[in-house]
Each structure stands twice: as structure tokens, then as C-alpha cells.
Short mmCIF file of C-alpha atoms in Angstrom, two decimals:
data_model
loop_
_atom_site.label_atom_id
_atom_site.label_comp_id
_atom_site.label_asym_id
_atom_site.label_seq_id
_atom_site.Cartn_x
_atom_site.Cartn_y
_atom_site.Cartn_z
CA UNK D 22 65.20 90.62 85.18
CA UNK D 23 66.89 87.30 84.82
CA UNK D 24 67.66 85.75 88.38
CA UNK D 25 70.53 82.48 89.26
CA UNK D 26 70.65 80.40 92.38
CA UNK D 27 74.15 81.80 94.38
CA UNK D 28 75.68 78.11 95.14
CA UNK D 29 73.56 75.90 96.65
CA UNK D 30 72.39 78.55 99.17
CA UNK D 31 68.54 77.71 97.56
CA UNK D 32 68.52 81.54 97.66
CA UNK D 33 67.94 83.24 94.13
CA UNK D 34 69.48 86.65 93.27
CA UNK D 35 69.03 88.50 90.93
CA UNK D 36 71.97 88.68 87.65
CA UNK D 37 73.30 92.67 88.57
CA UNK D 38 73.44 93.15 91.61
CA UNK D 39 74.22 96.26 93.73
CA UNK D 40 77.64 97.11 94.56
CA UNK D 41 77.25 99.46 97.52
CA UNK D 42 80.62 100.78 98.70
CA UNK D 43 79.81 103.85 96.71
CA UNK D 44 76.78 104.55 98.30
CA UNK D 45 78.57 104.46 102.14
CA UNK D 46 79.77 107.80 101.34
CA UNK D 47 83.11 109.66 102.81
CA UNK D 48 84.85 107.32 104.43
CA UNK D 49 88.87 107.44 106.34
CA UNK D 50 92.32 107.66 104.32
CA UNK D 51 91.69 107.38 100.22
CA UNK D 52 88.63 105.03 101.15
CA UNK D 53 85.87 105.80 98.50
CA UNK D 54 84.60 107.70 96.46
CA UNK D 55 84.36 111.02 97.74
CA UNK D 56 81.68 113.67 99.01
CA UNK D 57 77.74 111.74 98.18
CA UNK D 58 73.79 112.32 98.09
CA UNK D 59 72.16 110.66 100.86
CA UNK D 60 68.66 111.07 98.11
CA UNK D 61 69.66 110.52 95.51
CA UNK D 62 71.81 106.95 97.17
CA UNK D 63 68.29 105.79 98.24
CA UNK D 64 66.80 107.05 95.22
CA UNK D 65 69.59 104.91 92.85
CA UNK D 66 68.75 101.74 95.07
CA UNK D 67 64.55 101.66 94.98
CA UNK D 68 65.37 101.77 90.69
CA UNK D 69 67.45 98.86 91.52
CA UNK D 70 64.60 97.17 93.30
CA UNK D 71 61.89 98.05 90.56
CA UNK D 72 64.46 97.23 87.86
CA UNK D 73 64.16 93.40 89.41
CA UNK D 74 68.10 94.24 91.19
CA UNK D 75 67.43 92.20 93.95
CA UNK D 76 70.54 91.30 95.25
CA UNK D 77 72.78 93.89 97.44
CA UNK D 78 76.46 94.37 99.02
CA UNK D 79 77.76 95.61 101.00
CA UNK D 80 80.01 96.06 104.16
CA UNK D 81 80.61 97.51 107.64
CA UNK D 82 83.00 99.65 106.31
CA UNK D 83 81.54 101.24 103.78
CA UNK D 84 80.55 104.63 105.76
CA UNK D 85 76.30 104.31 105.66
CA UNK D 86 75.42 101.74 103.11
CA UNK D 87 74.57 99.23 105.58
CA UNK D 88 72.17 102.47 107.12
CA UNK D 89 71.04 103.14 103.80
CA UNK D 90 70.30 99.41 102.06
CA UNK D 91 68.30 98.41 105.44
CA UNK D 92 66.23 102.37 105.95
CA UNK D 93 65.64 101.48 102.23
CA UNK D 94 64.14 97.62 102.13
CA UNK D 95 63.62 98.06 105.53
CA UNK D 96 59.57 97.04 104.77
CA UNK D 97 59.45 94.88 101.97
CA UNK D 98 62.99 92.96 104.12
CA UNK D 99 62.12 89.30 102.46
CA UNK D 100 61.95 91.02 99.41
CA UNK D 101 65.77 91.69 99.14
CA UNK D 102 68.98 89.36 99.82
CA UNK D 103 71.70 91.85 101.28
CA UNK D 104 75.77 90.66 101.00
CA UNK D 105 77.51 91.83 103.97
CA UNK D 106 81.27 91.00 104.89
CA UNK D 107 83.29 91.02 108.29
CA UNK D 108 87.26 91.51 108.56
CA UNK D 109 87.99 95.27 108.78
CA UNK D 110 86.61 96.80 111.57
CA UNK D 111 88.33 100.03 109.46
CA UNK D 112 90.13 100.08 106.61
CA UNK D 113 92.90 101.14 107.69
CA UNK D 114 92.82 99.31 110.76
CA UNK D 115 94.21 95.49 111.07
CA UNK D 116 91.58 92.51 110.01
CA UNK D 117 89.97 90.73 113.21
CA UNK D 118 88.58 87.41 112.39
CA UNK D 119 88.41 85.89 116.11
CA UNK D 120 84.92 84.62 116.80
CA UNK D 121 84.50 87.85 119.00
CA UNK D 122 84.56 89.76 116.27
CA UNK D 123 82.85 88.08 113.67
CA UNK D 124 80.27 88.30 116.61
CA UNK D 125 80.36 91.43 117.38
CA UNK D 126 80.58 92.65 113.42
CA UNK D 127 77.07 90.60 112.89
CA UNK D 128 75.50 92.07 115.80
CA UNK D 129 76.22 95.86 114.17
CA UNK D 130 75.11 95.51 110.94
CA UNK D 131 71.78 93.18 111.85
CA UNK D 132 71.41 96.85 113.68
CA UNK D 133 72.61 98.52 111.22
CA UNK D 134 70.40 97.52 108.61
CA UNK D 135 67.21 97.33 111.31
CA UNK D 136 67.32 93.04 110.12
CA UNK D 137 66.63 90.61 112.46
CA UNK D 138 68.86 88.11 109.70
CA UNK D 139 71.34 88.18 106.52
CA UNK D 140 71.74 86.76 103.75
CA UNK D 141 74.80 85.87 102.95
CA UNK D 142 77.68 86.82 105.51
CA UNK D 143 81.26 87.18 103.50
CA UNK D 144 84.76 86.96 105.22
CA UNK D 145 86.06 90.22 103.35
CA UNK D 146 89.63 89.20 101.56
CA UNK D 147 90.47 87.12 103.99
CA UNK D 148 94.99 85.56 104.33
CA UNK D 149 93.18 82.02 104.25
CA UNK D 150 95.97 80.13 104.17
CA UNK D 151 97.22 82.04 107.39
CA UNK D 152 93.74 81.80 108.95
CA UNK D 153 92.61 79.33 111.97
CA UNK D 154 90.14 78.50 109.17
CA UNK D 155 88.03 75.76 111.11
CA UNK D 156 87.34 78.04 114.03
CA UNK D 157 86.45 80.70 111.89
CA UNK D 158 84.52 78.16 109.94
CA UNK D 159 83.36 76.33 113.19
CA UNK D 160 81.93 79.97 113.97
CA UNK D 161 80.19 80.43 111.04
CA UNK D 162 78.47 76.82 111.05
CA UNK D 163 77.39 77.80 114.45
CA UNK D 164 75.73 81.87 113.26
CA UNK D 165 73.77 80.19 110.28
CA UNK D 166 72.22 77.26 112.67
CA UNK D 167 70.57 79.69 114.98
CA UNK D 168 69.33 81.20 111.74
CA UNK D 169 71.34 84.55 111.79
CA UNK D 170 73.43 84.27 108.97
CA UNK D 171 71.56 82.32 105.50
CA UNK D 172 74.90 81.12 103.67
CA UNK D 173 78.88 81.52 103.77
CA UNK D 174 80.98 83.49 101.37
CA UNK D 175 83.68 84.36 101.26
CA UNK D 176 85.66 87.83 99.12
CA UNK D 177 88.92 87.33 98.27
CA UNK D 178 92.02 90.13 96.88
CA UNK D 179 93.00 87.85 94.71
CA UNK D 180 91.37 85.20 92.56
CA UNK D 181 94.05 82.32 93.91
CA UNK D 182 92.84 82.85 97.09
CA UNK D 183 88.75 82.46 95.31
CA UNK D 184 90.34 77.92 94.37
CA UNK D 185 91.45 78.19 99.01
CA UNK D 186 88.30 79.04 99.52
CA UNK D 187 87.68 76.14 97.43
CA UNK D 188 88.67 73.93 99.48
CA UNK D 189 87.36 73.82 102.42
CA UNK D 190 84.07 73.65 100.64
CA UNK D 191 81.62 75.71 103.25
CA UNK D 192 81.19 78.21 101.26
CA UNK D 193 78.27 79.54 99.14
CA UNK D 194 79.48 81.78 97.03
CA UNK D 195 83.72 83.50 96.54
CA UNK D 196 83.36 87.59 95.34
CA UNK D 197 85.95 88.28 93.11
CA UNK D 198 86.71 91.13 91.05
CA UNK D 199 86.32 89.99 87.01
CA UNK D 200 85.66 92.60 84.12
CA UNK D 201 87.54 93.39 80.64
CA UNK D 202 90.72 94.77 81.96
CA UNK D 203 90.97 92.12 84.75
CA UNK D 204 90.41 88.20 83.43
CA UNK D 205 92.39 86.49 85.51
CA UNK D 206 89.87 84.72 87.74
CA UNK D 207 88.63 82.79 84.22
CA UNK D 208 92.46 82.66 83.35
CA UNK D 209 93.33 80.30 86.77
CA UNK D 210 90.02 78.63 86.28
CA UNK D 211 88.36 80.07 88.98
CA UNK D 212 85.53 80.40 87.68
CA UNK D 213 85.35 77.86 85.61
CA UNK D 214 85.57 74.84 88.87
CA UNK D 215 83.49 76.89 91.06
CA UNK D 216 81.28 76.01 88.74
CA UNK D 217 82.21 72.12 89.02
CA UNK D 218 81.58 72.78 93.23
CA UNK D 219 78.91 74.54 92.87
CA UNK D 220 80.24 76.82 94.22
CA UNK D 221 77.83 80.98 93.09
CA UNK D 222 80.75 83.34 91.70
CA UNK D 223 79.69 87.33 92.48
CA UNK D 224 81.72 89.03 90.18
CA UNK D 225 82.85 92.46 91.61
CA UNK D 226 83.97 95.37 89.89
CA UNK D 227 82.27 94.85 86.47
CA UNK D 228 83.79 98.48 85.12
CA UNK D 229 87.18 98.56 86.24
CA UNK D 230 86.87 101.52 89.25
CA UNK D 231 84.76 103.57 87.03
CA UNK D 232 88.04 103.70 83.76
CA UNK D 233 85.42 101.01 81.28
CA UNK D 234 82.84 103.89 81.18
CA UNK D 235 82.48 106.44 78.24
CA UNK D 236 82.95 109.01 81.46
CA UNK D 237 86.39 106.78 82.92
CA UNK D 238 88.07 107.54 79.02
CA UNK D 239 88.83 110.65 78.67
CA UNK D 240 88.54 111.86 82.98
CA UNK D 241 91.01 113.38 85.04
CA UNK D 242 92.63 111.54 86.69
CA UNK D 243 94.66 112.83 89.54
CA UNK D 244 92.24 111.93 92.26
CA UNK D 245 91.35 113.54 95.51
CA UNK D 246 92.44 112.04 98.57
CA UNK D 247 90.10 110.94 99.77
CA UNK D 248 89.67 108.77 96.06
CA UNK D 249 91.09 105.19 96.85
CA UNK D 250 92.06 105.21 93.04
CA UNK D 251 94.32 107.92 94.46
CA UNK D 252 96.57 104.68 95.95
CA UNK D 253 97.36 103.48 92.44
CA UNK D 254 100.24 104.40 90.30
CA UNK D 255 100.05 106.83 87.64
CA UNK D 256 101.31 104.82 85.40
CA UNK D 257 98.94 102.68 86.64
CA UNK D 258 96.03 104.28 86.15
CA UNK D 259 97.03 105.94 82.84
CA UNK D 260 97.03 101.76 81.70
CA UNK D 261 93.46 101.87 82.37
CA UNK D 262 92.54 104.66 80.68
CA UNK D 263 94.75 103.42 77.75
CA UNK D 264 93.17 99.85 77.81
CA UNK D 265 89.43 101.53 78.09
CA UNK D 266 90.58 103.32 74.27
CA UNK D 267 91.11 99.88 73.64
CA UNK D 268 88.67 98.22 74.25
CA UNK D 269 86.30 100.03 73.31
CA UNK D 270 86.49 99.97 69.53
CA UNK D 271 85.63 95.78 69.26
CA UNK D 272 81.72 96.83 69.97
CA UNK D 273 81.45 101.31 68.87
CA UNK D 274 77.57 101.62 68.05
CA UNK D 275 77.88 101.12 72.30
CA UNK D 276 78.42 101.94 75.75
CA UNK D 277 81.64 101.14 76.80
CA UNK D 278 80.80 100.70 80.98
CA UNK D 279 77.00 98.04 78.58
CA UNK D 280 80.29 96.32 77.30
CA UNK D 281 82.12 95.67 79.85
CA UNK D 282 78.31 95.22 81.98
CA UNK D 283 77.87 92.43 78.93
CA UNK D 284 80.87 90.73 79.11
CA UNK D 285 80.62 89.42 82.75
CA UNK D 286 77.45 88.58 82.21
CA UNK D 287 78.51 86.47 79.87
CA UNK D 288 81.70 84.55 81.67
CA UNK D 289 79.66 81.09 82.01
CA UNK D 290 79.08 80.32 85.66
CA UNK D 291 78.24 83.86 86.64
CA UNK D 292 76.04 84.03 89.96
CA UNK D 293 75.88 87.75 90.05
CA UNK D 294 77.58 90.85 89.01
CA UNK D 295 77.95 93.94 90.73
CA UNK D 296 78.61 97.42 89.35
CA UNK D 297 78.33 100.13 91.75
CA UNK D 298 75.27 102.33 91.28
CA UNK D 299 75.39 106.24 92.84
CA UNK D 300 72.91 107.33 91.12
CA UNK D 301 69.37 106.33 89.16
CA UNK D 302 70.51 106.61 85.40
CA UNK D 303 74.57 104.11 86.32
CA UNK D 304 71.14 101.77 87.72
CA UNK D 305 68.86 102.36 83.90
CA UNK D 306 72.41 102.23 82.60
CA UNK D 307 73.44 98.90 84.48
CA UNK D 308 70.42 96.90 83.62
CA UNK D 309 70.00 97.11 80.05
CA UNK D 310 73.73 95.21 79.98
CA UNK D 311 70.98 91.94 81.17
CA UNK D 312 68.99 92.29 78.08
CA UNK D 313 72.01 91.94 75.25
CA UNK D 314 74.41 88.40 76.48
CA UNK D 315 77.76 88.85 74.52
CA UNK D 316 78.83 86.27 70.96
CA UNK D 317 80.66 84.30 71.26
CA UNK D 318 83.19 85.57 68.61
CA UNK D 319 82.64 88.96 70.34
CA UNK D 320 84.83 87.55 73.56
CA UNK D 321 86.75 85.77 71.82
CA UNK D 322 88.39 88.93 70.32
CA UNK D 323 87.50 91.07 74.40
CA UNK D 324 89.45 87.57 75.75
CA UNK D 325 92.16 88.80 72.72
CA UNK D 326 92.96 91.83 73.79
CA UNK D 327 93.59 91.21 77.30
CA UNK D 328 95.84 88.29 77.14
CA UNK D 329 98.21 90.94 73.61
CA UNK D 330 98.27 92.99 76.49
CA UNK D 331 99.75 93.04 79.59
CA UNK D 332 100.15 96.11 80.35
CA UNK D 333 97.33 96.85 81.66
CA UNK D 334 98.60 95.66 84.81
CA UNK D 335 101.50 97.70 85.83
CA UNK D 336 103.20 95.59 89.30
CA UNK D 337 102.81 98.59 92.47
#
């Protein structure tokens, strides 16, 4: 495993991190990947640690995710980097970035994970232009001064929001969607500008919600009601499945998931890539990618396919 600095925070993170949404299990509404087995989730976390993965990304609204991560690493807390988020009380409720909720959510996360500090505390999909950011950032800085958090971050819904986040100058990292189907964070200059400002990039959804896997090319697109992918139109699901078939032709000799991970790892400026991993097999499959960076020719081919196929995204 290779390690990179997360912005200017002094925190080092593994190039491949652990996306903790999936292991949280079922949450109210279409907001999860369905039922999970806690024992299997812990085995996946243990396997990730054994493979050198040190960054674990979670949120209080990810079901049991915080508790599982806390339980697994309680006695080796200093050997892992944990990032969690604030803003959502539940997936279906309005966001709350008030000082009171920021502090209350942090205290709850500390309790859930049985720790006395959080390495990276991230605003969860905020509408930065319509929030009292001076107050919010001031609250986070005070928590950092108190030693309750080590660094401030933001997880954005759209790459353009990441450009807004850079303007504030206090965020160590920006978490954003990045994969072979969704390269908007490259196109709008976010990743390049973040690098110029020494802000780390956490690349989420590298497998595009499971579509960029060999199973994704043939999986049943009628997702269960608890599965968050059920909210996407069938037209969008079909488009993503077609994209998976098209992109798999770039390197037919290897798995699509490995190619997808290699793409994200090869984008200059990315600090860590956080695929969701539910099983030990997932961990092993994703870990292989760190050993195989893509050459410029392959990167160009992936970029070309993306730009020639704007139908990858269906307007909702």
C-alpha cells in the first residue's frame, strides 16, 4: 500500500481507503445497499487493515457503520485515520449545520466510535453558498483547537460545489464523486485547482455504485425498495450498464473493478480512493489496483470514451 498526505493537515492516508456506507446495513427508506452481516463487515474491516488500508470514511447516517469501525479499531485507534460527517440527522430529514448540531453530532460520533477525537470532520453535501459559512467554519476551527477534530473537510454533492469550498481556504480535503463514468471533477478543474491549493481529494464512488464491476454488467436492475439505487430512473440504470460494457473493452484482460480503481488512482491530485467494501473478497479485489497504475495511453482512451458518450448521464 502507498500513502499520501491529506492536504496540509500532516495526516497521511492510504491510497485506497474504506468507504463505510455499505457496511452500515439497512437505514430508513431507499438509503442503503440492503441488509448486511455485522460479522462479515468486521472481517472486511480487519482485512482492510491487514492490507495496509488506514483511511476509513463513514457518517452518523450510515446505519451501524460508525459503531462497527469504532469497535474494530478501538484498541489501535492511533493506527487508523477516521473521517466522518455532519449535516444529516437522517437521510430523509432537512440538513442542519447549526453550531448546536455540529457539536451534538460530533459528540454522538465520538460515542459511537468509542474515541476521543475524529481525524477528519466533513460537512455532508452542504449548499455552501446559502449557509452561514463564517459561523460554521468558526465552530469547526474551535473544535479543532480543542483537539476534538484534527482536520476540516467537506463532502460535496456536485464538483462545482467543491470549487466553492476551495474559496474558503480552511478545508483540508474535498470528497467528490470520481469514476470512469463520472469525470466531472476533472473536467471542471476541481482536482487540478485543489492540488494547486494543497487541498486533498477523496474520490468516492470509484465503482459507480457497483456498475463498474463485472457483476454490474449483468446485474438485475430492479433494485429493492431499500436500495438507494432504486431512486434512479430505469433509463439511467440501463445507460450506466451500457457504459460498463463499453469501458470494459479498454482492458478486457482484467476485471472492470480493477480498471475502475486504477483509473481513479491514476488521476493526479487524488489523495485516497474510497470504494465501498462489504466482504473480504471486496477488500482483496480493490487492494490489487494500487500496484497497477494506468499508462497515459489507457487514461486517454478512458477519457475519450467518456467525452464521446454524454448519454452516460440521463437528465432526471
